[in-house]
Amino acid sequence: MNVILSQNLKPERRKTTQHDRLILAIIGYFMLTLLAVFCIFPFLLVVSSSLTEESAIVENGFQIFPTRFSLEAYRILFEFPTDMLKAYGVTISVTALGTLAGLFLTSMTAYVLARKDFKWRNIFSFFFFFTTLFSGGLVPWYLLIVNYLQLKDTLLVLILPMLMNVFYIIVMKTFMSSIPEAIIESAKIDGAGDFQIYLRFILPLSKPALATIGLFIALAYWNDWYNALLFISNSDLMPLQYYLYRLLGNMDGMRKAMMESGAVINFNIPTESLKMAMTVVATGPILLAYPFVQRYFVQGLTIGAVKG
């Protein structure tokens, strides 16, 4: 009798389970779609505003679709294409070199601090952590870079100040600490040195963390304009962000000077649409790099959350 009842209940339970899973999947996909729309909407608004006439933005505000199509903002941006290409070249070079060097030094430092047989690791960890609490200030830092290191108007001044980040070292150290110690011990038994272990075993096993930290470092270099503002006066060494910042400042200064002088303005300076066009130009290329590291990026965040 019990066997008959259990056989009758199993199909009902399976139907109930499949029904619950279907409802959960529908809710999940709906929420993810809604979240994706909320994330994409600001970027669509930026692109649309960059293609809209300035007068339409002033009259109607920002619209999701261009009411009056115009490429004036992009024409102004690329009026001097040589300068724009130079700025792109500087930014790409600084981002590539800084990301590679930063990943190498960050991972190497994290590996040393993660080694339990390194007896001074707590002391060095304290010195790294101490720098997150106190700093020398802007003036001593500026004097160090300009007067002592002689890095003004060089590409190194755009790379060295952001080369290492203590937070990234801590994240990388936490990830490397989860790698089994037996792998290192077996490599030592086979005669591998510390640097060989780091290159042949630790780095391949740390791809998720390297992709995650590498994306953060690349974004920091790509969006940096403050170091250029302080240390770069040569127009040939201006990165993209600082070049766009100066271009926008020049446009605002020109408009204010005309208004104060009472001169008749025969053309409309597209201030708002120009800002949006600058955002598209600045963020477009770096967005292309995200799909290549997305798989490792998600995996790195997940592993760090579970084992950190």
PDB file of C-alpha atoms in Angstrom, residues 6-305:
ATOM      1  CA  SER A   6       4.749   6.783  -3.005  1.00  0.00           C
ATOM      2  CA  GLN A   7       4.537   6.020  -6.710  1.00  0.00           C
ATOM      3  CA  ASN A   8       1.437   8.212  -6.985  1.00  0.00           C
ATOM      4  CA  LEU A   9       3.077  11.117  -5.140  1.00  0.00           C
ATOM      5  CA  LYS A  10       6.354  11.187  -7.052  1.00  0.00           C
ATOM      6  CA  PRO A  11       4.933  12.599 -10.322  1.00  0.00           C
ATOM      7  CA  GLU A  12       3.072  15.305  -8.367  1.00  0.00           C
ATOM      8  CA  ARG A  13       6.205  16.273  -6.505  1.00  0.00           C
ATOM      9  CA  ARG A  14       8.155  16.424  -9.725  1.00  0.00           C
ATOM     10  CA  LYS A  15       5.526  18.661 -11.294  1.00  0.00           C
ATOM     11  CA  THR A  16       5.576  20.926  -8.237  1.00  0.00           C
ATOM     12  CA  THR A  17       9.384  21.134  -8.296  1.00  0.00           C
ATOM     13  CA  GLN A  18       9.476  21.908 -12.019  1.00  0.00           C
ATOM     14  CA  HIS A  19       6.738  24.515 -11.576  1.00  0.00           C
ATOM     15  CA  ASP A  20       8.678  26.209  -8.747  1.00  0.00           C
ATOM     16  CA  ARG A  21      11.871  26.188 -10.788  1.00  0.00           C
ATOM     17  CA  LEU A  22      10.042  27.706 -13.754  1.00  0.00           C
ATOM     18  CA  ILE A  23       8.618  30.511 -11.588  1.00  0.00           C
ATOM     19  CA  LEU A  24      12.031  31.128 -10.008  1.00  0.00           C
ATOM     20  CA  ALA A  25      13.688  31.238 -13.445  1.00  0.00           C
ATOM     21  CA  ILE A  26      11.079  33.694 -14.771  1.00  0.00           C
ATOM     22  CA  ILE A  27      11.520  35.976 -11.765  1.00  0.00           C
ATOM     23  CA  GLY A  28      15.307  35.739 -12.018  1.00  0.00           C
ATOM     24  CA  TYR A  29      15.428  36.545 -15.742  1.00  0.00           C
ATOM     25  CA  PHE A  30      12.973  39.406 -15.252  1.00  0.00           C
ATOM     26  CA  MET A  31      15.052  40.962 -12.470  1.00  0.00           C
ATOM     27  CA  LEU A  32      18.296  40.527 -14.418  1.00  0.00           C
ATOM     28  CA  THR A  33      16.722  42.068 -17.510  1.00  0.00           C
ATOM     29  CA  LEU A  34      15.432  44.985 -15.470  1.00  0.00           C
ATOM     30  CA  LEU A  35      18.874  45.474 -13.907  1.00  0.00           C
ATOM     31  CA  ALA A  36      20.516  45.344 -17.346  1.00  0.00           C
ATOM     32  CA  VAL A  37      18.115  48.004 -18.636  1.00  0.00           C
ATOM     33  CA  PHE A  38      18.934  50.245 -15.668  1.00  0.00           C
ATOM     34  CA  CYS A  39      22.652  49.786 -16.387  1.00  0.00           C
ATOM     35  CA  ILE A  40      22.380  50.382 -20.139  1.00  0.00           C
ATOM     36  CA  PHE A  41      19.966  53.322 -19.889  1.00  0.00           C
ATOM     37  CA  PRO A  42      22.530  55.932 -18.674  1.00  0.00           C
ATOM     38  CA  PHE A  43      24.981  54.987 -21.423  1.00  0.00           C
ATOM     39  CA  LEU A  44      22.242  55.216 -24.088  1.00  0.00           C
ATOM     40  CA  LEU A  45      21.317  58.608 -22.678  1.00  0.00           C
ATOM     41  CA  VAL A  46      24.923  59.750 -22.970  1.00  0.00           C
ATOM     42  CA  VAL A  47      25.238  58.537 -26.578  1.00  0.00           C
ATOM     43  CA  SER A  48      21.914  60.118 -27.534  1.00  0.00           C
ATOM     44  CA  SER A  49      22.811  63.449 -25.933  1.00  0.00           C
ATOM     45  CA  SER A  50      26.161  63.508 -27.721  1.00  0.00           C
ATOM     46  CA  LEU A  51      24.268  63.282 -31.031  1.00  0.00           C
ATOM     47  CA  THR A  52      21.762  66.033 -30.179  1.00  0.00           C
ATOM     48  CA  GLU A  53      21.965  69.737 -30.923  1.00  0.00           C
ATOM     49  CA  GLU A  54      22.874  71.925 -27.977  1.00  0.00           C
ATOM     50  CA  SER A  55      19.717  74.028 -28.380  1.00  0.00           C
ATOM     51  CA  ALA A  56      17.535  70.908 -28.130  1.00  0.00           C
ATOM     52  CA  ILE A  57      19.248  69.877 -24.885  1.00  0.00           C
ATOM     53  CA  VAL A  58      18.740  73.356 -23.436  1.00  0.00           C
ATOM     54  CA  GLU A  59      15.072  73.396 -24.419  1.00  0.00           C
ATOM     55  CA  ASN A  60      14.013  69.810 -23.715  1.00  0.00           C
ATOM     56  CA  GLY A  61      16.729  68.398 -21.512  1.00  0.00           C
ATOM     57  CA  PHE A  62      18.412  65.049 -22.081  1.00  0.00           C
ATOM     58  CA  GLN A  63      16.371  62.610 -24.177  1.00  0.00           C
ATOM     59  CA  ILE A  64      16.793  58.891 -24.776  1.00  0.00           C
ATOM     60  CA  PHE A  65      16.450  59.522 -28.531  1.00  0.00           C
ATOM     61  CA  PRO A  66      17.991  62.526 -30.346  1.00  0.00           C
ATOM     62  CA  THR A  67      15.271  65.051 -31.155  1.00  0.00           C
ATOM     63  CA  ARG A  68      17.535  67.097 -33.418  1.00  0.00           C
ATOM     64  CA  PHE A  69      20.451  65.104 -34.759  1.00  0.00           C
ATOM     65  CA  SER A  70      23.851  66.815 -34.818  1.00  0.00           C
ATOM     66  CA  LEU A  71      27.513  65.788 -35.032  1.00  0.00           C
ATOM     67  CA  GLU A  72      28.817  69.185 -33.986  1.00  0.00           C
ATOM     68  CA  ALA A  73      30.241  67.907 -30.699  1.00  0.00           C
ATOM     69  CA  TYR A  74      32.229  65.172 -32.444  1.00  0.00           C
ATOM     70  CA  ARG A  75      33.377  67.631 -35.105  1.00  0.00           C
ATOM     71  CA  ILE A  76      34.861  69.846 -32.395  1.00  0.00           C
ATOM     72  CA  LEU A  77      36.456  66.861 -30.668  1.00  0.00           C
ATOM     73  CA  PHE A  78      38.136  65.630 -33.830  1.00  0.00           C
ATOM     74  CA  GLU A  79      38.858  69.049 -35.293  1.00  0.00           C
ATOM     75  CA  PHE A  80      42.518  68.382 -34.533  1.00  0.00           C
ATOM     76  CA  PRO A  81      42.779  64.616 -35.126  1.00  0.00           C
ATOM     77  CA  THR A  82      46.550  64.564 -34.658  1.00  0.00           C
ATOM     78  CA  ASP A  83      46.261  65.809 -31.082  1.00  0.00           C
ATOM     79  CA  MET A  84      43.489  63.313 -30.359  1.00  0.00           C
ATOM     80  CA  LEU A  85      45.540  60.421 -31.753  1.00  0.00           C
ATOM     81  CA  LYS A  86      48.548  61.507 -29.680  1.00  0.00           C
ATOM     82  CA  ALA A  87      46.417  61.563 -26.552  1.00  0.00           C
ATOM     83  CA  TYR A  88      45.035  58.126 -27.372  1.00  0.00           C
ATOM     84  CA  GLY A  89      48.549  56.805 -27.971  1.00  0.00           C
ATOM     85  CA  VAL A  90      49.818  58.138 -24.642  1.00  0.00           C
ATOM     86  CA  THR A  91      46.851  56.711 -22.746  1.00  0.00           C
ATOM     87  CA  ILE A  92      47.079  53.297 -24.420  1.00  0.00           C
ATOM     88  CA  SER A  93      50.835  53.121 -23.808  1.00  0.00           C
ATOM     89  CA  VAL A  94      50.550  54.159 -20.172  1.00  0.00           C
ATOM     90  CA  THR A  95      47.642  51.784 -19.561  1.00  0.00           C
ATOM     91  CA  ALA A  96      49.381  48.806 -21.175  1.00  0.00           C
ATOM     92  CA  LEU A  97      52.768  49.340 -19.516  1.00  0.00           C
ATOM     93  CA  GLY A  98      51.303  50.301 -16.158  1.00  0.00           C
ATOM     94  CA  THR A  99      48.919  47.340 -16.068  1.00  0.00           C
ATOM     95  CA  LEU A 100      51.612  44.789 -16.942  1.00  0.00           C
ATOM     96  CA  ALA A 101      54.155  46.227 -14.514  1.00  0.00           C
ATOM     97  CA  GLY A 102      51.549  46.718 -11.791  1.00  0.00           C
ATOM     98  CA  LEU A 103      50.277  43.141 -12.128  1.00  0.00           C
ATOM     99  CA  PHE A 104      53.816  41.758 -12.024  1.00  0.00           C
ATOM    100  CA  LEU A 105      54.841  43.693  -8.907  1.00  0.00           C
ATOM    101  CA  THR A 106      51.498  43.245  -7.141  1.00  0.00           C
ATOM    102  CA  SER A 107      51.411  39.483  -7.714  1.00  0.00           C
ATOM    103  CA  MET A 108      55.058  39.061  -6.751  1.00  0.00           C
ATOM    104  CA  THR A 109      54.604  41.038  -3.543  1.00  0.00           C
ATOM    105  CA  ALA A 110      51.419  39.146  -2.705  1.00  0.00           C
ATOM    106  CA  TYR A 111      53.154  35.816  -3.300  1.00  0.00           C
ATOM    107  CA  VAL A 112      55.969  36.692  -0.910  1.00  0.00           C
ATOM    108  CA  LEU A 113      53.536  37.882   1.774  1.00  0.00           C
ATOM    109  CA  ALA A 114      51.415  34.748   1.316  1.00  0.00           C
ATOM    110  CA  ARG A 115      54.361  32.416   1.927  1.00  0.00           C
ATOM    111  CA  LYS A 116      54.133  31.097   5.477  1.00  0.00           C
ATOM    112  CA  ASP A 117      57.844  30.273   5.576  1.00  0.00           C
ATOM    113  CA  PHE A 118      58.753  33.956   5.086  1.00  0.00           C
ATOM    114  CA  LYS A 119      59.445  34.953   8.690  1.00  0.00           C
ATOM    115  CA  TRP A 120      59.289  38.732   8.089  1.00  0.00           C
ATOM    116  CA  ARG A 121      55.993  38.740   6.228  1.00  0.00           C
ATOM    117  CA  ASN A 122      54.049  40.248   9.155  1.00  0.00           C
ATOM    118  CA  ILE A 123      56.535  43.108   9.432  1.00  0.00           C
ATOM    119  CA  PHE A 124      56.369  43.885   5.723  1.00  0.00           C
ATOM    120  CA  SER A 125      52.572  43.560   5.784  1.00  0.00           C
ATOM    121  CA  PHE A 126      52.470  46.173   8.535  1.00  0.00           C
ATOM    122  CA  PHE A 127      54.577  48.600   6.478  1.00  0.00           C
ATOM    123  CA  PHE A 128      52.273  48.157   3.485  1.00  0.00           C
ATOM    124  CA  PHE A 129      49.171  48.615   5.611  1.00  0.00           C
ATOM    125  CA  PHE A 130      50.689  51.655   7.357  1.00  0.00           C
ATOM    126  CA  THR A 131      50.778  53.546   4.042  1.00  0.00           C
ATOM    127  CA  THR A 132      46.983  53.265   3.762  1.00  0.00           C
ATOM    128  CA  LEU A 133      46.525  55.188   7.032  1.00  0.00           C
ATOM    129  CA  PHE A 134      49.027  58.033   6.601  1.00  0.00           C
ATOM    130  CA  SER A 135      50.580  59.935   3.722  1.00  0.00           C
ATOM    131  CA  GLY A 136      53.173  62.656   3.399  1.00  0.00           C
ATOM    132  CA  GLY A 137      50.788  65.105   1.731  1.00  0.00           C
ATOM    133  CA  LEU A 138      50.594  66.705  -1.681  1.00  0.00           C
ATOM    134  CA  VAL A 139      53.476  69.189  -1.362  1.00  0.00           C
ATOM    135  CA  PRO A 140      56.177  66.684  -0.259  1.00  0.00           C
ATOM    136  CA  TRP A 141      54.956  64.257  -2.907  1.00  0.00           C
ATOM    137  CA  TYR A 142      55.164  66.930  -5.612  1.00  0.00           C
ATOM    138  CA  LEU A 143      58.670  67.949  -4.503  1.00  0.00           C
ATOM    139  CA  LEU A 144      59.775  64.317  -4.507  1.00  0.00           C
ATOM    140  CA  ILE A 145      58.502  63.704  -8.034  1.00  0.00           C
ATOM    141  CA  VAL A 146      59.754  66.972  -9.550  1.00  0.00           C
ATOM    142  CA  ASN A 147      62.906  67.970  -7.661  1.00  0.00           C
ATOM    143  CA  TYR A 148      64.397  64.671  -6.546  1.00  0.00           C
ATOM    144  CA  LEU A 149      63.213  62.049  -9.036  1.00  0.00           C
ATOM    145  CA  GLN A 150      63.200  64.473 -12.007  1.00  0.00           C
ATOM    146  CA  LEU A 151      60.118  62.843 -13.532  1.00  0.00           C
ATOM    147  CA  LYS A 152      58.261  65.937 -14.688  1.00  0.00           C
ATOM    148  CA  ASP A 153      57.101  65.744 -18.340  1.00  0.00           C
ATOM    149  CA  THR A 154      57.939  62.061 -18.709  1.00  0.00           C
ATOM    150  CA  LEU A 155      55.776  58.984 -19.274  1.00  0.00           C
ATOM    151  CA  LEU A 156      57.125  57.464 -16.065  1.00  0.00           C
ATOM    152  CA  VAL A 157      55.362  60.124 -14.007  1.00  0.00           C
ATOM    153  CA  LEU A 158      52.070  58.770 -15.334  1.00  0.00           C
ATOM    154  CA  ILE A 159      53.013  55.166 -14.479  1.00  0.00           C
ATOM    155  CA  LEU A 160      55.016  55.071 -11.250  1.00  0.00           C
ATOM    156  CA  PRO A 161      52.629  56.877  -8.833  1.00  0.00           C
ATOM    157  CA  MET A 162      49.877  54.288  -9.407  1.00  0.00           C
ATOM    158  CA  LEU A 163      52.084  51.270  -9.963  1.00  0.00           C
ATOM    159  CA  MET A 164      51.170  49.492  -6.724  1.00  0.00           C
ATOM    160  CA  ASN A 165      48.012  49.588  -4.641  1.00  0.00           C
ATOM    161  CA  VAL A 166      47.980  48.097  -1.147  1.00  0.00           C
ATOM    162  CA  PHE A 167      44.345  47.016  -1.442  1.00  0.00           C
ATOM    163  CA  TYR A 168      45.124  45.020  -4.590  1.00  0.00           C
ATOM    164  CA  ILE A 169      48.093  43.408  -2.827  1.00  0.00           C
ATOM    165  CA  ILE A 170      45.844  42.320   0.039  1.00  0.00           C
ATOM    166  CA  VAL A 171      43.254  40.861  -2.362  1.00  0.00           C
ATOM    167  CA  MET A 172      45.942  39.017  -4.331  1.00  0.00           C
ATOM    168  CA  LYS A 173      47.576  37.757  -1.130  1.00  0.00           C
ATOM    169  CA  THR A 174      44.231  36.389   0.089  1.00  0.00           C
ATOM    170  CA  PHE A 175      43.712  34.568  -3.193  1.00  0.00           C
ATOM    171  CA  MET A 176      47.215  33.097  -3.260  1.00  0.00           C
ATOM    172  CA  SER A 177      46.858  31.936   0.336  1.00  0.00           C
ATOM    173  CA  SER A 178      44.069  29.620  -0.845  1.00  0.00           C
ATOM    174  CA  ILE A 179      46.453  27.779  -3.209  1.00  0.00           C
ATOM    175  CA  PRO A 180      47.380  24.418  -1.599  1.00  0.00           C
ATOM    176  CA  GLU A 181      50.776  24.458   0.078  1.00  0.00           C
ATOM    177  CA  ALA A 182      51.405  20.936  -1.254  1.00  0.00           C
ATOM    178  CA  ILE A 183      51.890  22.338  -4.765  1.00  0.00           C
ATOM    179  CA  ILE A 184      54.751  24.538  -3.588  1.00  0.00           C
ATOM    180  CA  GLU A 185      56.296  21.733  -1.532  1.00  0.00           C
ATOM    181  CA  SER A 186      56.177  19.287  -4.430  1.00  0.00           C
ATOM    182  CA  ALA A 187      57.781  21.850  -6.728  1.00  0.00           C
ATOM    183  CA  LYS A 188      60.570  22.393  -4.186  1.00  0.00           C
ATOM    184  CA  ILE A 189      61.176  18.646  -4.000  1.00  0.00           C
ATOM    185  CA  ASP A 190      61.556  18.583  -7.793  1.00  0.00           C
ATOM    186  CA  GLY A 191      64.248  21.267  -7.492  1.00  0.00           C
ATOM    187  CA  ALA A 192      62.279  24.365  -8.533  1.00  0.00           C
ATOM    188  CA  GLY A 193      63.358  27.703  -7.097  1.00  0.00           C
ATOM    189  CA  ASP A 194      61.090  30.378  -5.671  1.00  0.00           C
ATOM    190  CA  PHE A 195      60.987  32.383  -8.887  1.00  0.00           C
ATOM    191  CA  GLN A 196      60.263  29.251 -10.944  1.00  0.00           C
ATOM    192  CA  ILE A 197      57.429  28.337  -8.570  1.00  0.00           C
ATOM    193  CA  TYR A 198      56.048  31.845  -8.907  1.00  0.00           C
ATOM    194  CA  LEU A 199      56.164  31.829 -12.728  1.00  0.00           C
ATOM    195  CA  ARG A 200      55.197  28.236 -13.505  1.00  0.00           C
ATOM    196  CA  PHE A 201      52.729  27.424 -10.735  1.00  0.00           C
ATOM    197  CA  ILE A 202      51.434  30.474  -8.868  1.00  0.00           C
ATOM    198  CA  LEU A 203      50.709  32.744 -11.843  1.00  0.00           C
ATOM    199  CA  PRO A 204      48.812  30.118 -13.916  1.00  0.00           C
ATOM    200  CA  LEU A 205      46.703  29.216 -10.871  1.00  0.00           C
ATOM    201  CA  SER A 206      46.003  32.891 -10.159  1.00  0.00           C
ATOM    202  CA  LYS A 207      44.485  33.809 -13.539  1.00  0.00           C
ATOM    203  CA  PRO A 208      41.068  34.817 -12.078  1.00  0.00           C
ATOM    204  CA  ALA A 209      42.677  37.130  -9.526  1.00  0.00           C
ATOM    205  CA  LEU A 210      45.109  38.520 -12.103  1.00  0.00           C
ATOM    206  CA  ALA A 211      42.270  39.296 -14.517  1.00  0.00           C
ATOM    207  CA  THR A 212      40.236  41.008 -11.801  1.00  0.00           C
ATOM    208  CA  ILE A 213      43.086  43.112 -10.437  1.00  0.00           C
ATOM    209  CA  GLY A 214      44.360  43.796 -13.954  1.00  0.00           C
ATOM    210  CA  LEU A 215      41.002  45.241 -14.972  1.00  0.00           C
ATOM    211  CA  PHE A 216      40.983  47.515 -11.915  1.00  0.00           C
ATOM    212  CA  ILE A 217      44.531  48.698 -12.604  1.00  0.00           C
ATOM    213  CA  ALA A 218      43.774  49.304 -16.287  1.00  0.00           C
ATOM    214  CA  LEU A 219      40.681  51.348 -15.424  1.00  0.00           C
ATOM    215  CA  ALA A 220      42.688  53.435 -12.959  1.00  0.00           C
ATOM    216  CA  TYR A 221      45.354  54.223 -15.561  1.00  0.00           C
ATOM    217  CA  TRP A 222      42.819  54.866 -18.313  1.00  0.00           C
ATOM    218  CA  ASN A 223      40.773  57.323 -16.225  1.00  0.00           C
ATOM    219  CA  ASP A 224      43.716  59.108 -14.613  1.00  0.00           C
ATOM    220  CA  TRP A 225      44.015  62.794 -15.338  1.00  0.00           C
ATOM    221  CA  TYR A 226      45.156  64.188 -11.979  1.00  0.00           C
ATOM    222  CA  ASN A 227      48.813  63.183 -12.337  1.00  0.00           C
ATOM    223  CA  ALA A 228      48.898  64.751 -15.786  1.00  0.00           C
ATOM    224  CA  LEU A 229      47.409  67.935 -14.352  1.00  0.00           C
ATOM    225  CA  LEU A 230      50.228  68.125 -11.791  1.00  0.00           C
ATOM    226  CA  PHE A 231      53.248  66.944 -13.738  1.00  0.00           C
ATOM    227  CA  ILE A 232      52.601  67.242 -17.496  1.00  0.00           C
ATOM    228  CA  SER A 233      53.009  70.517 -19.382  1.00  0.00           C
ATOM    229  CA  ASN A 234      54.202  69.060 -22.696  1.00  0.00           C
ATOM    230  CA  SER A 235      51.233  68.752 -25.054  1.00  0.00           C
ATOM    231  CA  ASP A 236      52.766  65.683 -26.718  1.00  0.00           C
ATOM    232  CA  LEU A 237      52.573  63.748 -23.424  1.00  0.00           C
ATOM    233  CA  MET A 238      48.997  64.580 -22.482  1.00  0.00           C
ATOM    234  CA  PRO A 239      46.830  61.499 -21.885  1.00  0.00           C
ATOM    235  CA  LEU A 240      43.322  61.325 -23.279  1.00  0.00           C
ATOM    236  CA  GLN A 241      41.463  62.255 -20.096  1.00  0.00           C
ATOM    237  CA  TYR A 242      43.585  65.326 -19.452  1.00  0.00           C
ATOM    238  CA  TYR A 243      43.374  66.361 -23.122  1.00  0.00           C
ATOM    239  CA  LEU A 244      39.569  66.227 -22.989  1.00  0.00           C
ATOM    240  CA  TYR A 245      39.601  68.057 -19.654  1.00  0.00           C
ATOM    241  CA  ARG A 246      41.655  70.899 -21.113  1.00  0.00           C
ATOM    242  CA  LEU A 247      39.532  71.025 -24.265  1.00  0.00           C
ATOM    243  CA  LEU A 248      36.362  71.386 -22.223  1.00  0.00           C
ATOM    244  CA  GLY A 249      38.000  74.030 -20.038  1.00  0.00           C
ATOM    245  CA  ASN A 250      39.041  76.009 -23.112  1.00  0.00           C
ATOM    246  CA  MET A 251      35.504  75.862 -24.502  1.00  0.00           C
ATOM    247  CA  ASP A 252      34.021  77.082 -21.210  1.00  0.00           C
ATOM    248  CA  GLY A 253      36.624  79.830 -20.965  1.00  0.00           C
ATOM    249  CA  MET A 254      35.894  80.981 -24.521  1.00  0.00           C
ATOM    250  CA  ARG A 255      32.143  81.099 -23.872  1.00  0.00           C
ATOM    251  CA  LYS A 256      32.531  83.047 -20.592  1.00  0.00           C
ATOM    252  CA  ALA A 257      34.976  85.501 -22.172  1.00  0.00           C
ATOM    253  CA  MET A 258      32.531  86.223 -25.011  1.00  0.00           C
ATOM    254  CA  MET A 259      29.656  86.719 -22.593  1.00  0.00           C
ATOM    255  CA  GLU A 260      31.642  89.073 -20.337  1.00  0.00           C
ATOM    256  CA  SER A 261      32.960  91.117 -23.266  1.00  0.00           C
ATOM    257  CA  GLY A 262      29.482  91.495 -24.734  1.00  0.00           C
ATOM    258  CA  ALA A 263      30.607  90.174 -28.082  1.00  0.00           C
ATOM    259  CA  VAL A 264      28.006  88.858 -30.461  1.00  0.00           C
ATOM    260  CA  ILE A 265      28.220  85.065 -30.528  1.00  0.00           C
ATOM    261  CA  ASN A 266      27.515  83.869 -34.050  1.00  0.00           C
ATOM    262  CA  PHE A 267      27.743  80.195 -33.170  1.00  0.00           C
ATOM    263  CA  ASN A 268      26.455  78.025 -30.375  1.00  0.00           C
ATOM    264  CA  ILE A 269      29.156  76.244 -28.359  1.00  0.00           C
ATOM    265  CA  PRO A 270      27.808  72.745 -27.647  1.00  0.00           C
ATOM    266  CA  THR A 271      28.871  72.555 -24.007  1.00  0.00           C
ATOM    267  CA  GLU A 272      26.501  69.823 -22.819  1.00  0.00           C
ATOM    268  CA  SER A 273      26.641  67.667 -25.931  1.00  0.00           C
ATOM    269  CA  LEU A 274      30.421  68.091 -25.957  1.00  0.00           C
ATOM    270  CA  LYS A 275      30.616  66.663 -22.432  1.00  0.00           C
ATOM    271  CA  MET A 276      28.602  63.652 -23.514  1.00  0.00           C
ATOM    272  CA  ALA A 277      30.725  63.158 -26.631  1.00  0.00           C
ATOM    273  CA  MET A 278      33.829  63.260 -24.460  1.00  0.00           C
ATOM    274  CA  THR A 279      32.327  60.566 -22.251  1.00  0.00           C
ATOM    275  CA  VAL A 280      31.687  58.345 -25.273  1.00  0.00           C
ATOM    276  CA  VAL A 281      35.195  58.881 -26.637  1.00  0.00           C
ATOM    277  CA  ALA A 282      36.809  58.240 -23.254  1.00  0.00           C
ATOM    278  CA  THR A 283      34.809  55.169 -22.213  1.00  0.00           C
ATOM    279  CA  GLY A 284      34.238  53.465 -25.560  1.00  0.00           C
ATOM    280  CA  PRO A 285      37.646  51.779 -26.035  1.00  0.00           C
ATOM    281  CA  ILE A 286      37.975  50.534 -22.452  1.00  0.00           C
ATOM    282  CA  LEU A 287      34.541  48.909 -22.674  1.00  0.00           C
ATOM    283  CA  LEU A 288      35.871  46.679 -25.437  1.00  0.00           C
ATOM    284  CA  ALA A 289      38.397  45.142 -23.039  1.00  0.00           C
ATOM    285  CA  TYR A 290      35.799  43.941 -20.538  1.00  0.00           C
ATOM    286  CA  PRO A 291      34.377  40.984 -22.564  1.00  0.00           C
ATOM    287  CA  PHE A 292      37.852  39.435 -22.803  1.00  0.00           C
ATOM    288  CA  VAL A 293      38.262  39.283 -19.011  1.00  0.00           C
ATOM    289  CA  GLN A 294      34.623  38.879 -17.986  1.00  0.00           C
ATOM    290  CA  ARG A 295      34.866  35.130 -17.351  1.00  0.00           C
ATOM    291  CA  TYR A 296      37.967  35.468 -15.173  1.00  0.00           C
ATOM    292  CA  PHE A 297      36.584  38.620 -13.559  1.00  0.00           C
ATOM    293  CA  VAL A 298      33.413  36.892 -12.299  1.00  0.00           C
ATOM    294  CA  GLN A 299      35.368  33.809 -11.238  1.00  0.00           C
ATOM    295  CA  GLY A 300      37.884  35.914  -9.347  1.00  0.00           C
ATOM    296  CA  LEU A 301      35.200  37.802  -7.455  1.00  0.00           C
ATOM    297  CA  THR A 302      33.381  34.569  -6.602  1.00  0.00           C
ATOM    298  CA  ILE A 303      36.483  32.754  -5.338  1.00  0.00           C
ATOM    299  CA  GLY A 304      37.563  35.795  -3.359  1.00  0.00           C
ATOM    300  CA  ALA A 305      34.141  35.999  -1.735  1.00  0.00           C
TER     301      ALA A 305
END
